[in-house]
């Protein structure tokens, strides 16, 4: 999978959805499409704000796989998440922001990029 090729490369299941209106896609499908739009060639970093919020478990697993693939290809992914249930295995380090204060989180021995 080459993230530089855009959405069809990492989410081929959504080829042909270009004619569908955004409201005809599920929340998870909309998040995958938004992620694809953000993958403009030349990107080195992408910020994802609550990418798993309100997403069905099967699509959360798909998003996790896509994010791991993007990281595996060298893209830096910064995830802002209030619940790290889905992202804990994806990250190298965490930081906590609470009431405007940033505190050191934990370093992860190795994040899964497979």
CSV table of N, CA and C in Angstrom, one decimal:
chain,number,residue,atom,x,y,z
A,1,UNK,N,0.8,-1.2,0.0
A,1,UNK,CA,0.0,0.0,0.0
A,1,UNK,C,0.9,1.2,0.0
A,2,UNK,N,0.6,2.1,-0.9
A,2,UNK,CA,1.4,3.4,-0.9
A,2,UNK,C,0.5,4.5,-0.6
A,3,UNK,N,0.7,5.1,0.6
A,3,UNK,CA,-0.2,6.2,1.0
A,3,UNK,C,0.0,7.4,0.0
A,4,UNK,N,1.1,7.5,-0.7
A,4,UNK,CA,1.3,8.6,-1.6
A,4,UNK,C,0.3,8.6,-2.8
A,5,UNK,N,-0.3,7.4,-3.0
A,5,UNK,CA,-1.2,7.2,-4.1
A,5,UNK,C,-2.6,7.7,-3.8
A,6,UNK,N,-2.9,8.0,-2.5
A,6,UNK,CA,-4.2,8.5,-2.1
A,6,UNK,C,-5.1,7.4,-1.6
A,7,UNK,N,-6.4,7.8,-1.5
A,7,UNK,CA,-7.4,7.0,-0.9
A,7,UNK,C,-7.6,5.6,-1.5
A,8,UNK,N,-7.6,5.5,-2.8
A,8,UNK,CA,-7.9,4.2,-3.4
A,8,UNK,C,-6.8,3.2,-3.0
A,9,UNK,N,-5.6,3.6,-2.8
A,9,UNK,CA,-4.5,2.7,-2.4
A,9,UNK,C,-4.7,2.1,-1.1
A,10,UNK,N,-5.2,2.8,-0.1
A,10,UNK,CA,-5.4,2.2,1.2
A,10,UNK,C,-6.8,1.8,1.5
A,11,UNK,N,-7.7,2.2,0.8
A,11,UNK,CA,-9.1,1.8,1.0
A,11,UNK,C,-9.8,1.5,-0.3
A,12,UNK,N,-9.4,0.4,-1.0
A,12,UNK,CA,-9.9,0.1,-2.3
A,12,UNK,C,-11.4,-0.2,-2.2
A,13,UNK,N,-11.9,-0.6,-1.0
A,13,UNK,CA,-13.3,-0.9,-0.9
A,13,UNK,C,-14.2,0.3,-1.1
A,14,UNK,N,-13.6,1.5,-1.2
A,14,UNK,CA,-14.4,2.7,-1.4
A,14,UNK,C,-14.3,3.3,-2.8
A,15,UNK,N,-13.6,2.6,-3.7
A,15,UNK,CA,-13.6,3.0,-5.1
A,15,UNK,C,-15.0,3.0,-5.6
A,16,UNK,N,-15.4,4.0,-6.3
A,16,UNK,CA,-16.7,4.0,-6.8
A,16,UNK,C,-17.7,4.7,-5.9
A,17,UNK,N,-17.3,5.2,-4.8
A,17,UNK,CA,-18.2,5.9,-3.9
A,17,UNK,C,-18.2,7.4,-4.2
A,18,UNK,N,-17.5,7.8,-5.2
A,18,UNK,CA,-17.4,9.2,-5.5
A,18,UNK,C,-18.7,9.9,-5.8
A,19,UNK,N,-19.6,9.1,-6.3
A,19,UNK,CA,-20.9,9.6,-6.7
A,19,UNK,C,-21.9,9.7,-5.5
A,20,UNK,N,-21.6,9.0,-4.4
A,20,UNK,CA,-22.4,9.0,-3.3
A,20,UNK,C,-22.2,10.3,-2.4
A,21,UNK,N,-23.3,10.8,-1.9
A,21,UNK,CA,-23.2,12.0,-1.0
A,21,UNK,C,-22.7,11.6,0.3
A,22,UNK,N,-22.1,12.5,1.0
A,22,UNK,CA,-21.4,12.2,2.3
A,22,UNK,C,-22.4,11.6,3.3
A,23,UNK,N,-23.7,12.1,3.3
A,23,UNK,CA,-24.7,11.6,4.2
A,23,UNK,C,-25.1,10.1,3.9
A,24,UNK,N,-24.7,9.6,2.8
A,24,UNK,CA,-25.0,8.2,2.5
A,24,UNK,C,-23.9,7.3,3.0
A,25,UNK,N,-22.8,7.8,3.5
A,25,UNK,CA,-21.8,7.0,4.1
A,25,UNK,C,-21.9,6.9,5.6
A,26,UNK,N,-21.5,5.8,6.1
A,26,UNK,CA,-21.5,5.7,7.6
A,26,UNK,C,-20.4,6.6,8.2
A,27,UNK,N,-20.5,6.8,9.5
A,27,UNK,CA,-19.5,7.7,10.1
A,27,UNK,C,-18.1,7.2,9.9
A,28,UNK,N,-17.9,5.9,10.0
A,28,UNK,CA,-16.6,5.3,9.8
A,28,UNK,C,-16.1,5.4,8.4
A,29,UNK,N,-17.0,5.2,7.4
A,29,UNK,CA,-16.7,5.4,6.0
A,29,UNK,C,-16.3,6.9,5.8
A,30,UNK,N,-17.0,7.8,6.4
A,30,UNK,CA,-16.6,9.2,6.2
A,30,UNK,C,-15.3,9.5,6.7
A,31,UNK,N,-14.9,8.9,7.9
A,31,UNK,CA,-13.6,9.1,8.4
A,31,UNK,C,-12.5,8.5,7.5
A,32,UNK,N,-12.7,7.4,6.9
A,32,UNK,CA,-11.7,6.8,6.0
A,32,UNK,C,-11.6,7.7,4.8
A,33,UNK,N,-12.7,8.2,4.3
A,33,UNK,CA,-12.6,9.1,3.1
A,33,UNK,C,-11.9,10.4,3.5
A,34,UNK,N,-12.2,11.0,4.6
A,34,UNK,CA,-11.5,12.2,5.1
A,34,UNK,C,-10.0,11.9,5.2
A,35,UNK,N,-9.6,10.7,5.7
A,35,UNK,CA,-8.2,10.4,5.8
A,35,UNK,C,-7.6,10.3,4.4
A,36,UNK,N,-8.3,9.7,3.5
A,36,UNK,CA,-7.8,9.7,2.1
A,36,UNK,C,-7.6,11.1,1.5
A,37,UNK,N,-8.5,12.0,1.8
A,37,UNK,CA,-8.4,13.3,1.3
A,37,UNK,C,-7.2,14.0,1.9
A,38,UNK,N,-6.8,13.7,3.1
A,38,UNK,CA,-5.7,14.3,3.8
A,38,UNK,C,-4.4,13.8,3.3
A,39,UNK,N,-4.3,12.7,2.6
A,39,UNK,CA,-3.1,12.2,2.1
A,39,UNK,C,-2.6,12.7,0.8
A,40,UNK,N,-2.4,14.0,0.8
A,40,UNK,CA,-1.9,14.7,-0.3
A,40,UNK,C,-0.4,14.3,-0.5
A,41,UNK,N,0.0,14.0,-1.7
A,41,UNK,CA,1.5,13.6,-1.9
A,41,UNK,C,2.4,14.7,-1.3
A,42,UNK,N,3.4,14.2,-0.6
A,42,UNK,CA,4.4,15.1,0.0
A,42,UNK,C,4.2,15.3,1.5
A,43,UNK,N,3.1,14.8,2.0
A,43,UNK,CA,2.8,14.9,3.4
A,43,UNK,C,3.8,14.1,4.2
A,44,UNK,N,4.3,14.7,5.3
A,44,UNK,CA,5.1,13.9,6.2
A,44,UNK,C,4.5,13.7,7.6
A,45,UNK,N,3.4,14.5,7.9
A,45,UNK,CA,2.8,14.4,9.1
A,45,UNK,C,1.3,14.6,8.9
A,46,UNK,N,0.5,13.9,9.7
A,46,UNK,CA,-1.0,14.0,9.6
A,46,UNK,C,-1.5,14.0,11.1
A,47,UNK,N,-2.4,14.9,11.4
A,47,UNK,CA,-3.0,15.0,12.7
A,47,UNK,C,-4.4,14.4,12.6
A,48,UNK,N,-4.7,13.4,13.5
A,48,UNK,CA,-6.0,12.8,13.5
A,48,UNK,C,-6.7,13.2,14.8
A,49,UNK,N,-7.8,13.8,14.8
A,49,UNK,CA,-8.5,14.2,16.0
A,49,UNK,C,-9.7,13.3,16.2
A,50,UNK,N,-9.5,12.5,17.3
A,50,UNK,CA,-10.6,11.5,17.7
A,50,UNK,C,-11.0,10.6,16.5
A,51,UNK,N,-10.0,9.9,15.8
A,51,UNK,CA,-10.4,9.2,14.6
A,51,UNK,C,-11.3,8.0,14.9
A,52,UNK,N,-11.3,7.5,16.1
A,52,UNK,CA,-12.1,6.3,16.4
A,52,UNK,C,-13.5,6.6,17.1
A,53,UNK,N,-13.7,7.9,17.4
A,53,UNK,CA,-14.9,8.3,18.1
A,53,UNK,C,-16.2,8.0,17.2
A,54,UNK,N,-17.1,7.2,17.8
A,54,UNK,CA,-18.4,7.0,17.1
A,54,UNK,C,-18.3,6.0,15.9
A,55,UNK,N,-17.2,5.3,15.9
A,55,UNK,CA,-17.0,4.3,14.7
A,55,UNK,C,-17.3,2.9,15.2
A,56,UNK,N,-18.0,2.2,14.3
A,56,UNK,CA,-18.3,0.8,14.6
A,56,UNK,C,-17.0,0.0,14.8
A,57,UNK,N,-17.0,-1.0,15.7
A,57,UNK,CA,-15.8,-1.8,15.9
A,57,UNK,C,-15.1,-2.3,14.7
A,58,UNK,N,-15.8,-2.8,13.7
A,58,UNK,CA,-15.2,-3.3,12.5
A,58,UNK,C,-14.5,-2.2,11.8
A,59,UNK,N,-15.0,-1.1,11.7
A,59,UNK,CA,-14.3,0.1,11.0
A,59,UNK,C,-13.2,0.6,11.9
A,60,UNK,N,-13.3,0.5,13.2
A,60,UNK,CA,-12.2,0.9,14.1
A,60,UNK,C,-11.0,0.0,13.8
A,61,UNK,N,-11.3,-1.3,13.6
A,61,UNK,CA,-10.2,-2.2,13.3
A,61,UNK,C,-9.6,-1.8,11.9
A,62,UNK,N,-10.4,-1.5,11.0
A,62,UNK,CA,-9.9,-1.1,9.6
A,62,UNK,C,-9.1,0.2,9.7
A,63,UNK,N,-9.6,1.2,10.5
A,63,UNK,CA,-8.8,2.4,10.7
A,63,UNK,C,-7.5,2.2,11.3
A,64,UNK,N,-7.5,1.3,12.3
A,64,UNK,CA,-6.2,0.9,13.0
A,64,UNK,C,-5.2,0.3,12.0
A,65,UNK,N,-5.7,-0.5,11.1
A,65,UNK,CA,-4.8,-1.2,10.1
A,65,UNK,C,-4.3,-0.1,9.2
A,66,UNK,N,-5.1,0.8,8.7
A,66,UNK,CA,-4.7,1.8,7.8
A,66,UNK,C,-3.7,2.7,8.4
A,67,UNK,N,-3.9,3.2,9.7
A,67,UNK,CA,-3.0,4.0,10.4
A,67,UNK,C,-1.6,3.3,10.5
A,68,UNK,N,-1.7,2.1,10.9
A,68,UNK,CA,-0.4,1.3,11.1
A,68,UNK,C,0.3,1.2,9.7
A,69,UNK,N,-0.4,1.0,8.6
A,69,UNK,CA,0.2,1.0,7.3
A,69,UNK,C,0.9,2.3,7.0
A,70,UNK,N,0.2,3.4,7.3
A,70,UNK,CA,0.7,4.7,7.0
A,70,UNK,C,2.0,5.0,7.8
A,71,UNK,N,2.0,4.6,9.0
A,71,UNK,CA,3.2,4.7,9.9
A,71,UNK,C,4.3,3.9,9.3
A,72,UNK,N,4.0,2.7,8.9
A,72,UNK,CA,5.0,1.8,8.3
A,72,UNK,C,5.7,2.3,7.1
A,73,UNK,N,5.0,3.2,6.4
A,73,UNK,CA,5.5,3.8,5.2
A,73,UNK,C,6.2,5.1,5.5
A,74,UNK,N,6.4,5.5,6.8
A,74,UNK,CA,7.2,6.6,7.1
A,74,UNK,C,6.4,7.9,7.4
A,75,UNK,N,5.1,7.9,7.3
A,75,UNK,CA,4.3,9.0,7.7
A,75,UNK,C,4.2,9.2,9.2
A,76,UNK,N,4.4,10.4,9.7
A,76,UNK,CA,4.2,10.6,11.1
A,76,UNK,C,2.8,10.9,11.4
A,77,UNK,N,2.2,10.2,12.3
A,77,UNK,CA,0.8,10.3,12.6
A,77,UNK,C,0.6,10.8,14.1
A,78,UNK,N,0.0,11.9,14.3
A,78,UNK,CA,-0.2,12.5,15.6
A,78,UNK,C,-1.7,12.3,15.9
A,79,UNK,N,-2.0,11.5,16.9
A,79,UNK,CA,-3.4,11.2,17.3
A,79,UNK,C,-3.8,11.9,18.5
A,80,UNK,N,-4.9,12.7,18.5
A,80,UNK,CA,-5.5,13.3,19.6
A,80,UNK,C,-6.7,12.5,20.0
A,81,UNK,N,-6.7,11.9,21.2
A,81,UNK,CA,-7.7,10.9,21.5
A,81,UNK,C,-7.9,10.9,23.0
A,82,UNK,N,-9.2,10.9,23.4
A,82,UNK,CA,-9.5,10.9,24.8
A,82,UNK,C,-9.6,9.5,25.4
A,83,UNK,N,-9.7,8.5,24.5
A,83,UNK,CA,-9.7,7.1,24.9
A,83,UNK,C,-8.8,6.4,24.0
A,84,UNK,N,-7.7,5.8,24.6
A,84,UNK,CA,-6.7,5.2,23.7
A,84,UNK,C,-7.0,3.7,23.5
A,85,UNK,N,-8.2,3.2,23.6
A,85,UNK,CA,-8.6,1.8,23.5
A,85,UNK,C,-8.0,1.3,22.1
A,86,UNK,N,-8.3,2.1,21.0
A,86,UNK,CA,-7.9,1.6,19.7
A,86,UNK,C,-6.5,2.0,19.3
A,87,UNK,N,-6.0,3.1,19.9
A,87,UNK,CA,-4.7,3.7,19.4
A,87,UNK,C,-3.5,3.3,20.3
A,88,UNK,N,-3.7,2.6,21.4
A,88,UNK,CA,-2.6,2.3,22.3
A,88,UNK,C,-1.5,1.5,21.6
A,89,UNK,N,-1.8,0.6,20.8
A,89,UNK,CA,-0.8,-0.2,20.1
A,89,UNK,C,-0.2,0.5,18.9
A,90,UNK,N,-0.7,1.6,18.5
A,90,UNK,CA,-0.2,2.4,17.3
A,90,UNK,C,0.8,3.4,17.6
A,91,UNK,N,1.0,3.8,18.9
A,91,UNK,CA,1.8,5.0,19.2
A,91,UNK,C,3.1,4.6,19.8
A,92,UNK,N,4.1,5.5,19.6
A,92,UNK,CA,5.4,5.3,20.2
A,92,UNK,C,5.5,6.0,21.6
A,93,UNK,N,4.7,7.0,21.8
A,93,UNK,CA,4.7,7.7,23.1
A,93,UNK,C,3.4,8.4,23.3
A,94,UNK,N,3.0,8.7,24.5
A,94,UNK,CA,1.8,9.5,24.8
A,94,UNK,C,2.1,10.7,25.7
A,95,UNK,N,1.3,11.7,25.6
A,95,UNK,CA,1.4,12.8,26.5
A,95,UNK,C,-0.1,13.1,26.9
A,96,UNK,N,-0.2,13.6,28.1
A,96,UNK,CA,-1.5,13.9,28.7
A,96,UNK,C,-1.6,15.4,28.8
A,97,UNK,N,-2.8,15.9,28.3
A,97,UNK,CA,-3.1,17.3,28.3
A,97,UNK,C,-4.3,17.4,29.2
A,98,UNK,N,-4.2,18.0,30.3
A,98,UNK,CA,-5.3,18.2,31.3
A,98,UNK,C,-5.4,19.6,31.8
A,99,UNK,N,-6.5,20.2,31.6
A,99,UNK,CA,-6.7,21.6,32.1
A,99,UNK,C,-5.6,22.5,31.7
A,100,UNK,N,-5.1,22.4,30.4
A,100,UNK,CA,-4.1,23.2,29.9
A,100,UNK,C,-2.7,22.9,30.2
A,101,UNK,N,-2.5,21.8,31.0
A,101,UNK,CA,-1.1,21.4,31.4
A,101,UNK,C,-0.7,20.1,30.7
A,102,UNK,N,0.5,20.1,30.1
A,102,UNK,CA,1.0,18.9,29.4
A,102,UNK,C,1.9,18.2,30.4
A,103,UNK,N,1.6,16.9,30.6
A,103,UNK,CA,2.5,16.1,31.4
A,103,UNK,C,3.1,15.0,30.6
A,104,UNK,N,4.2,14.5,31.0
A,104,UNK,CA,4.9,13.4,30.3
A,104,UNK,C,3.9,12.2,30.4
A,105,UNK,N,3.8,11.5,29.3
A,105,UNK,CA,3.1,10.3,29.2
A,105,UNK,C,4.0,9.1,29.4
A,106,UNK,N,3.8,8.1,28.6
A,106,UNK,CA,4.6,6.9,28.7
A,106,UNK,C,5.2,6.6,27.3
A,107,UNK,N,6.4,6.2,27.4
A,107,UNK,CA,7.1,5.7,26.2
A,107,UNK,C,6.7,4.3,25.9
A,108,UNK,N,6.5,3.9,24.7
A,108,UNK,CA,6.1,2.6,24.3
A,108,UNK,C,7.3,1.9,23.7
A,109,UNK,N,7.6,0.7,24.2
A,109,UNK,CA,8.8,-0.1,23.7
A,109,UNK,C,8.8,-0.2,22.2
A,110,UNK,N,7.7,-0.6,21.6
A,110,UNK,CA,7.6,-0.6,20.2
A,110,UNK,C,6.2,-0.6,19.8
A,111,UNK,N,5.8,0.3,18.9
A,111,UNK,CA,4.4,0.3,18.4
A,111,UNK,C,4.3,-0.6,17.3
A,112,UNK,N,3.1,-1.2,17.2
A,112,UNK,CA,2.9,-2.2,16.1
A,112,UNK,C,2.7,-1.4,14.8
A,113,UNK,N,3.4,-1.7,13.8
A,113,UNK,CA,3.2,-1.1,12.5
A,113,UNK,C,3.0,-2.2,11.5
A,114,UNK,N,2.7,-3.4,11.9
A,114,UNK,CA,2.4,-4.5,11.0
A,114,UNK,C,0.9,-4.5,10.6
